[in-house]
PDB file of C-alpha atoms in Angstrom:
ATOM      1  CA  MET A 295     -63.924 -18.985  91.711  1.00 57.00           C
ATOM      2  CA  VAL A 296     -62.466 -18.341  87.747  1.00 64.00           C
ATOM      3  CA  THR A 297     -59.389 -20.749  88.495  1.00 67.00           C
ATOM      4  CA  LYS A 298     -61.294 -23.806  89.829  1.00 67.00           C
ATOM      5  CA  GLU A 299     -63.594 -23.805  86.665  1.00 62.00           C
ATOM      6  CA  ILE A 300     -60.656 -23.162  84.487  1.00 58.00           C
ATOM      7  CA  ASP A 301     -58.624 -25.678  87.248  1.00 57.00           C
ATOM      8  CA  LYS A 302     -61.595 -28.381  85.869  1.00 57.00           C
ATOM      9  CA  ALA A 303     -61.330 -27.647  82.519  1.00 59.00           C
ATOM     10  CA  LYS A 304     -57.269 -28.382  82.336  1.00 54.00           C
ATOM     11  CA  PRO A 305     -56.995 -32.064  80.475  1.00 55.00           C
ATOM     12  CA  GLU A 306     -55.580 -34.291  83.134  1.00 56.00           C
ATOM     13  CA  SER A 307     -51.968 -35.536  82.059  1.00 52.00           C
ATOM     14  CA  ARG A 308     -51.575 -39.279  81.104  1.00 57.00           C
ATOM     15  CA  SER A 309     -48.945 -41.517  80.253  1.00 61.00           C
ATOM     16  CA  THR A 310     -49.957 -43.121  77.266  1.00 72.00           C
ATOM     17  CA  ILE A 311     -50.176 -41.178  73.457  1.00 83.00           C
ATOM     18  CA  ALA A 312     -53.962 -42.047  71.498  1.00 82.00           C
ATOM     19  CA  LEU A 313     -53.516 -42.422  67.849  1.00 87.00           C
ATOM     20  CA  ASP A 314     -56.157 -41.192  65.377  1.00 88.00           C
ATOM     21  CA  ARG A 315     -54.591 -42.846  61.577  1.00 92.00           C
ATOM     22  CA  PHE A 316     -51.413 -43.229  60.242  1.00 94.00           C
ATOM     23  CA  VAL A 317     -49.968 -41.256  57.604  1.00 94.00           C
ATOM     24  CA  SER A 318     -45.892 -40.442  55.543  1.00 93.00           C
ATOM     25  CA  PHE A 319     -44.293 -39.054  57.773  1.00 92.00           C
ATOM     26  CA  PHE A 320     -42.720 -37.117  54.950  1.00 91.00           C
ATOM     27  CA  GLU A 321     -46.509 -35.636  53.920  1.00 90.00           C
ATOM     28  CA  VAL A 322     -46.700 -33.928  57.494  1.00 92.00           C
ATOM     29  CA  ASP A 323     -45.186 -30.575  57.370  1.00 93.00           C
ATOM     30  CA  PRO A 324     -42.193 -29.834  59.569  1.00 93.00           C
ATOM     31  CA  HIS A 325     -42.817 -26.631  60.703  1.00 94.00           C
ATOM     32  CA  TYR A 326     -45.632 -28.140  62.654  1.00 94.00           C
ATOM     33  CA  PHE A 327     -43.067 -29.685  64.888  1.00 95.00           C
ATOM     34  CA  GLU A 328     -42.356 -28.412  68.284  1.00 93.00           C
ATOM     35  CA  LYS A 329     -40.497 -31.122  70.208  1.00 94.00           C
ATOM     36  CA  THR A 330     -38.973 -34.562  70.393  1.00 95.00           C
ATOM     37  CA  TYR A 331     -38.801 -37.187  72.738  1.00 94.00           C
ATOM     38  CA  LEU A 332     -37.131 -40.667  72.941  1.00 95.00           C
ATOM     39  CA  LEU A 333     -40.453 -43.391  73.726  1.00 91.00           C
ATOM     40  CA  LEU A 334     -38.474 -46.331  75.524  1.00 92.00           C
ATOM     41  CA  PRO A 335     -40.821 -49.865  76.393  1.00 89.00           C
ATOM     42  CA  ASP A 336     -42.288 -50.069  79.426  1.00 84.00           C
ATOM     43  CA  ARG A 337     -43.278 -53.280  80.051  1.00 84.00           C
ATOM     44  CA  SER A 338     -44.569 -53.645  76.907  1.00 84.00           C
ATOM     45  CA  GLU A 339     -40.936 -54.629  74.229  1.00 89.00           C
ATOM     46  CA  GLU A 340     -43.337 -57.008  71.967  1.00 91.00           C
ATOM     47  CA  ALA A 341     -45.508 -53.813  71.118  1.00 89.00           C
ATOM     48  CA  TYR A 342     -42.569 -51.495  70.624  1.00 91.00           C
ATOM     49  CA  SER A 343     -40.777 -53.772  68.566  1.00 93.00           C
ATOM     50  CA  LEU A 344     -43.951 -54.286  66.764  1.00 93.00           C
ATOM     51  CA  LEU A 345     -45.203 -51.097  66.128  1.00 92.00           C
ATOM     52  CA  ARG A 346     -41.067 -49.725  65.186  1.00 94.00           C
ATOM     53  CA  ALA A 347     -40.842 -52.142  62.357  1.00 95.00           C
ATOM     54  CA  VAL A 348     -43.621 -51.952  61.024  1.00 94.00           C
ATOM     55  CA  MET A 349     -43.303 -47.630  60.568  1.00 94.00           C
ATOM     56  CA  GLU A 350     -39.698 -48.675  59.692  1.00 95.00           C
ATOM     57  CA  LYS A 351     -41.064 -51.013  56.880  1.00 94.00           C
ATOM     58  CA  THR A 352     -43.625 -48.636  55.889  1.00 94.00           C
ATOM     59  CA  GLY A 353     -42.406 -45.421  56.341  1.00 93.00           C
ATOM     60  CA  LYS A 354     -45.676 -45.055  58.158  1.00 95.00           C
ATOM     61  CA  ALA A 355     -46.149 -42.367  61.647  1.00 95.00           C
ATOM     62  CA  ALA A 356     -48.630 -42.835  63.459  1.00 94.00           C
ATOM     63  CA  ILE A 357     -50.700 -38.960  64.202  1.00 94.00           C
ATOM     64  CA  GLY A 358     -52.766 -38.663  68.013  1.00 92.00           C
ATOM     65  CA  ARG A 359     -52.635 -36.612  70.723  1.00 91.00           C
ATOM     66  CA  ILE A 360     -51.041 -35.970  73.976  1.00 89.00           C
ATOM     67  CA  THR A 361     -51.080 -33.852  77.110  1.00 87.00           C
ATOM     68  CA  MET A 362     -48.217 -33.002  78.577  1.00 81.00           C
ATOM     69  CA  HIS A 363     -47.917 -30.226  81.579  1.00 76.00           C
ATOM     70  CA  SER A 364     -51.605 -30.640  81.505  1.00 73.00           C
ATOM     71  CA  ARG A 365     -52.295 -29.449  78.195  1.00 82.00           C
ATOM     72  CA  GLU A 366     -53.325 -31.311  75.306  1.00 87.00           C
ATOM     73  CA  ARG A 367     -51.063 -31.563  71.754  1.00 89.00           C
ATOM     74  CA  PRO A 368     -51.007 -33.130  67.821  1.00 92.00           C
ATOM     75  CA  VAL A 369     -48.444 -35.498  68.616  1.00 94.00           C
ATOM     76  CA  ILE A 370     -46.239 -37.336  65.135  1.00 95.00           C
ATOM     77  CA  VAL A 371     -45.114 -40.974  66.387  1.00 95.00           C
ATOM     78  CA  HIS A 372     -42.804 -41.886  63.625  1.00 95.00           C
ATOM     79  CA  TYR A 373     -39.854 -44.429  63.749  1.00 96.00           C
ATOM     80  CA  TYR A 374     -36.153 -42.351  64.272  1.00 95.00           C
ATOM     81  CA  ARG A 375     -32.892 -44.767  64.993  1.00 94.00           C
ATOM     82  CA  GLN A 376     -33.945 -48.558  66.208  1.00 94.00           C
ATOM     83  CA  ALA A 377     -36.138 -46.273  68.569  1.00 95.00           C
ATOM     84  CA  ILE A 378     -39.684 -44.663  68.191  1.00 95.00           C
ATOM     85  CA  ALA A 379     -40.135 -40.884  68.978  1.00 95.00           C
ATOM     86  CA  ALA A 380     -43.305 -38.366  69.788  1.00 94.00           C
ATOM     87  CA  THR A 381     -42.476 -34.754  68.180  1.00 95.00           C
ATOM     88  CA  THR A 382     -45.155 -32.269  69.889  1.00 93.00           C
ATOM     89  CA  MET A 383     -46.437 -30.809  66.956  1.00 94.00           C
ATOM     90  CA  ARG A 384     -48.094 -25.780  66.832  1.00 94.00           C
ATOM     91  CA  TYR A 385     -52.110 -26.498  66.396  1.00 92.00           C
ATOM     92  CA  PRO A 386     -52.503 -25.191  62.446  1.00 91.00           C
ATOM     93  CA  ASP A 387     -54.216 -21.722  64.004  1.00 91.00           C
ATOM     94  CA  GLU A 388     -50.231 -21.436  65.431  1.00 91.00           C
ATOM     95  CA  ILE A 389     -48.640 -21.886  61.878  1.00 91.00           C
ATOM     96  CA  ARG A 390     -48.385 -17.778  60.815  1.00 90.00           C
ATOM     97  CA  ASP A 391     -49.172 -18.190  57.154  1.00 88.00           C
ATOM     98  CA  PRO A 392     -47.516 -16.194  54.586  1.00 91.00           C
ATOM     99  CA  SER A 393     -49.862 -15.463  52.766  1.00 88.00           C
ATOM    100  CA  GLY A 394     -51.049 -12.498  54.350  1.00 86.00           C
ATOM    101  CA  TYR A 395     -47.774 -10.481  54.706  1.00 90.00           C
ATOM    102  CA  ALA A 396     -48.683  -7.472  51.534  1.00 90.00           C
ATOM    103  CA  ILE A 397     -45.491  -6.959  51.656  1.00 92.00           C
ATOM    104  CA  LEU A 398     -44.622 -10.481  49.997  1.00 91.00           C
ATOM    105  CA  LYS A 399     -46.324 -10.160  47.704  1.00 89.00           C
ATOM    106  CA  GLU A 400     -44.696  -6.506  46.488  1.00 89.00           C
ATOM    107  CA  LEU A 401     -41.339  -8.129  45.955  1.00 91.00           C
ATOM    108  CA  PRO A 402     -38.972  -7.803  42.996  1.00 91.00           C
ATOM    109  CA  GLU A 403     -38.877 -10.600  40.685  1.00 92.00           C
ATOM    110  CA  PRO A 404     -34.794 -11.358  39.994  1.00 92.00           C
ATOM    111  CA  SER A 405     -34.100 -10.630  36.209  1.00 91.00           C
ATOM    112  CA  GLU A 406     -32.153 -13.534  34.608  1.00 92.00           C
ATOM    113  CA  LYS A 407     -28.408 -11.983  35.564  1.00 91.00           C
ATOM    114  CA  GLU A 408     -29.188 -12.570  39.399  1.00 90.00           C
ATOM    115  CA  MET A 409     -31.025 -16.071  38.905  1.00 92.00           C
ATOM    116  CA  GLU A 410     -27.786 -17.464  37.413  1.00 90.00           C
ATOM    117  CA  LEU A 411     -25.983 -16.224  39.968  1.00 89.00           C
ATOM    118  CA  GLY A 412     -28.127 -17.445  42.063  1.00 90.00           C
ATOM    119  CA  PHE A 413     -27.799 -21.230  40.719  1.00 91.00           C
ATOM    120  CA  GLU A 414     -23.968 -20.476  40.506  1.00 89.00           C
ATOM    121  CA  ILE A 415     -24.863 -20.220  45.021  1.00 89.00           C
ATOM    122  CA  VAL A 416     -26.390 -22.328  45.395  1.00 90.00           C
ATOM    123  CA  ARG A 417     -24.380 -25.273  43.148  1.00 89.00           C
ATOM    124  CA  GLY A 418     -21.012 -24.379  44.890  1.00 89.00           C
ATOM    125  CA  LEU A 419     -22.419 -24.370  48.138  1.00 87.00           C
ATOM    126  CA  THR A 420     -25.028 -27.893  47.762  1.00 90.00           C
ATOM    127  CA  GLY A 421     -22.856 -30.760  50.008  1.00 90.00           C
ATOM    128  CA  GLU A 422     -23.976 -33.364  52.395  1.00 89.00           C
ATOM    129  CA  LEU A 423     -25.652 -32.406  55.526  1.00 86.00           C
ATOM    130  CA  ASP A 424     -22.983 -33.086  58.284  1.00 86.00           C
ATOM    131  CA  TYR A 425     -24.647 -32.033  61.882  1.00 83.00           C
ATOM    132  CA  SER A 426     -21.187 -31.999  63.523  1.00 85.00           C
ATOM    133  CA  ALA A 427     -20.538 -28.614  61.464  1.00 86.00           C
ATOM    134  CA  TYR A 428     -22.907 -26.718  63.723  1.00 83.00           C
ATOM    135  CA  GLU A 429     -22.067 -26.443  67.330  1.00 87.00           C
ATOM    136  CA  ASP A 430     -23.102 -24.291  70.012  1.00 87.00           C
ATOM    137  CA  GLU A 431     -20.544 -21.595  70.499  1.00 86.00           C
ATOM    138  CA  TYR A 432     -22.536 -19.905  73.470  1.00 87.00           C
ATOM    139  CA  LYS A 433     -22.897 -23.135  75.567  1.00 88.00           C
ATOM    140  CA  LYS A 434     -19.274 -23.598  75.139  1.00 86.00           C
ATOM    141  CA  ARG A 435     -18.636 -19.959  75.975  1.00 85.00           C
ATOM    142  CA  ILE A 436     -20.701 -20.254  79.054  1.00 85.00           C
ATOM    143  CA  GLU A 437     -18.695 -23.632  79.675  1.00 87.00           C
ATOM    144  CA  ALA A 438     -15.457 -22.357  79.610  1.00 85.00           C
ATOM    145  CA  LEU A 439     -16.281 -19.523  81.827  1.00 83.00           C
ATOM    146  CA  VAL A 440     -17.886 -21.685  84.769  1.00 85.00           C
ATOM    147  CA  ARG A 441     -14.489 -23.636  84.124  1.00 86.00           C
ATOM    148  CA  SER A 442     -12.181 -20.831  84.595  1.00 84.00           C
ATOM    149  CA  LYS A 443     -14.771 -19.016  87.721  1.00 82.00           C
ATOM    150  CA  MET A 444     -14.336 -22.945  89.080  1.00 82.00           C
ATOM    151  CA  GLU A 445     -10.424 -22.294  88.379  1.00 82.00           C
ATOM    152  CA  GLY A 446     -10.549 -18.440  89.911  1.00 80.00           C
ATOM    153  CA  VAL A 447      -9.759 -16.885  87.200  1.00 77.00           C
ATOM    154  CA  VAL A 448     -12.373 -14.537  86.051  1.00 69.00           C
ATOM    155  CA  SER A 449     -12.326 -13.186  82.266  1.00 66.00           C
ATOM    156  CA  VAL A 450     -14.712 -11.841  80.748  1.00 64.00           C
ATOM    157  CA  PRO A 451     -14.315 -13.019  77.086  1.00 61.00           C
ATOM    158  CA  GLU A 452     -14.116 -10.311  74.916  1.00 68.00           C
ATOM    159  CA  ARG A 453     -16.963  -9.357  72.647  1.00 67.00           C
ATOM    160  CA  LYS A 454     -15.221  -8.776  69.119  1.00 68.00           C
ATOM    161  CA  LYS A 455     -16.733  -6.071  66.597  1.00 71.00           C
ATOM    162  CA  LYS A 456     -17.633  -6.935  63.396  1.00 72.00           C
ATOM    163  CA  GLU A 457     -17.806  -3.385  61.267  1.00 73.00           C
ATOM    164  CA  LYS A 458     -20.542  -3.322  59.077  1.00 70.00           C
ATOM    165  CA  PRO A 459     -18.948  -3.843  54.569  1.00 69.00           C
ATOM    166  CA  PRO A 460     -19.817  -0.754  52.543  1.00 70.00           C
ATOM    167  CA  ALA A 461     -23.098  -1.811  51.745  1.00 63.00           C
ATOM    168  CA  LYS A 462     -22.355  -3.775  48.055  1.00 70.00           C
ATOM    169  CA  SER A 463     -25.432  -3.745  44.844  1.00 78.00           C
ATOM    170  CA  LEU A 464     -27.228  -7.010  45.112  1.00 74.00           C
ATOM    171  CA  MET A 465     -25.251  -8.156  41.934  1.00 74.00           C
ATOM    172  CA  GLU A 466     -21.871  -7.546  43.259  1.00 77.00           C
ATOM    173  CA  ALA A 467     -22.310  -9.450  45.967  1.00 76.00           C
ATOM    174  CA  LEU A 468     -23.526 -12.203  44.263  1.00 75.00           C
ATOM    175  CA  ARG A 469     -20.481 -12.126  42.309  1.00 76.00           C
ATOM    176  CA  ALA A 470     -18.193 -11.936  45.300  1.00 80.00           C
ATOM    177  CA  THR A 471     -20.112 -15.020  46.097  1.00 78.00           C
ATOM    178  CA  ALA A 472     -19.846 -16.673  43.413  1.00 76.00           C
ATOM    179  CA  ASP A 473     -16.085 -15.728  42.437  1.00 78.00           C
ATOM    180  CA  SER A 474     -15.311 -16.728  46.127  1.00 80.00           C
ATOM    181  CA  LEU A 475     -16.574 -20.577  45.673  1.00 75.00           C
ATOM    182  CA  LYS A 476     -14.233 -20.481  42.503  1.00 75.00           C
TER     183      LYS A 476
END
């Protein structure tokens, strides 16, 4: 009986997105982002083209709702590389508020010297974002394992144990990092 009542409460999945308002894309806190989907025109090329051009020129994104897998989610529809994308979002009660953690309020203030070294490290590591520098190493190892199995070779790559270096003071660690960037 309860299962049927719960099933009746589920929203019906639809292939449409109900848009409520337009906002600046950069106004949206990325912590709310969940999963992004590429939207393609489906017998609506003119409307798609217009929406894409308007969003590109204005920097605006549309906020609305979508129902997927019997679950309604907030969604942001936005311009992305000559296309329109939809990113499902979390509800506010799904986002953790860090202000509730006492340990964050009790942290010591960094010294002026620590701050100087911290700034030096940030300057030394500042550069352009290069997505190609980040690869899924686990996926690569699994693919290599599958290839070797298909070739009839049984090999399990050994994991190298990293030895922990002796603990340093914060200042020693900052200085070593800053020196390594020179």
